[in-house]
Amino acid sequence: MSFVTGMFCLLYYLAVCRYVGRWNSTFSRFWLLCGVLCIGYGLLQERLPWQAERAALVLWTLLWTAVAAVWIRMLFFGRQKEAKDLEYLIVLGAKVDRTRITSSLKLRLDRAYTYAVRHRAVKIVVSGGQGRGEDIPEAEAMKEYLAERGIERERIFPEDRSSTTEENLRFTARLIPEIREKKAGVVTNSFHIYRAWLLGKREGYQRLFPVPAKSEPVLYLNYMVREALAVLLLPVKGWRNRH
């Protein structure tokens, strides 16, 4: 069984790398590591003491039980019905290829655009700074994309300093202090929406609603595992920040 699991992980690693066109894409090396460990465990299993084998099985079971529990919440949030009469949309940034909107980010922006067309009073915060391989801040590229599709520029507020989901929400609140009390929606891909909502509540947003966008099918499992592990680590990160 461990050999089959290992082969699946390695094949999925190759599929992810081929899809994104890079060997070191976000979180993909998890599958490479997992594949090597599973195959190695299968080859060494008969030589291991029974205590070590049992400990490995218990740890593996506990890990994936916790991941599955988080997945239930993630799936629930990823299928939320659209909230009505939001005053603000906060669109979380994702990687920009030089100045070009990438696939995951396009899905987020298209979701925000659809909502904004149906709700003409909503204001849109596009949040994302400038990282490696980006010629302009993500927020600038996002604003231009929405404006080119017909959203009035005066409805779009760029936040261009953040580099993490936590900073997206924190710096947005600094840009528009009253947003924490307003009826706001956070827009991101379905796999990411639960953690974004949790971080928003931690940042003091009182009326925050999930507005999930679609996700790329090939990368869905990759990001679901990454996000579940990130959610499980949130209490640890919170404790470290307090100390």
Short mmCIF file of C-alpha atoms in Angstrom, two decimals, residues 92-94 127-131 160-172 195-196 199:
data_model
loop_
_atom_site.label_atom_id
_atom_site.label_comp_id
_atom_site.label_asym_id
_atom_site.label_seq_id
_atom_site.Cartn_x
_atom_site.Cartn_y
_atom_site.Cartn_z
CA LEU A 92 -6.83 38.52 -2.43
CA GLY A 93 -3.83 38.67 -4.73
CA ALA A 94 -1.92 35.82 -6.32
CA SER A 127 -4.89 43.40 -2.30
CA GLY A 128 -1.38 42.23 -3.19
CA GLY A 129 2.16 43.55 -3.22
CA GLN A 130 5.05 43.00 -5.61
CA GLY A 131 7.07 39.80 -5.38
CA ASP A 160 -0.15 47.13 -2.78
CA ARG A 161 2.12 46.28 0.19
CA SER A 162 0.97 42.85 1.39
CA SER A 163 2.79 39.59 0.72
CA THR A 164 0.70 37.07 2.70
CA THR A 165 -2.99 36.35 3.25
CA GLU A 166 -2.70 37.72 6.78
CA GLU A 167 -1.19 40.95 5.48
CA ASN A 168 -3.86 41.20 2.75
CA LEU A 169 -6.52 41.50 5.42
CA ARG A 170 -4.49 43.53 7.91
CA PHE A 171 -3.29 46.15 5.41
CA THR A 172 -6.75 46.38 3.83
CA ARG A 195 -8.22 30.02 5.88
CA ALA A 196 -8.76 33.52 4.50
CA LEU A 199 -7.56 35.06 9.31
#
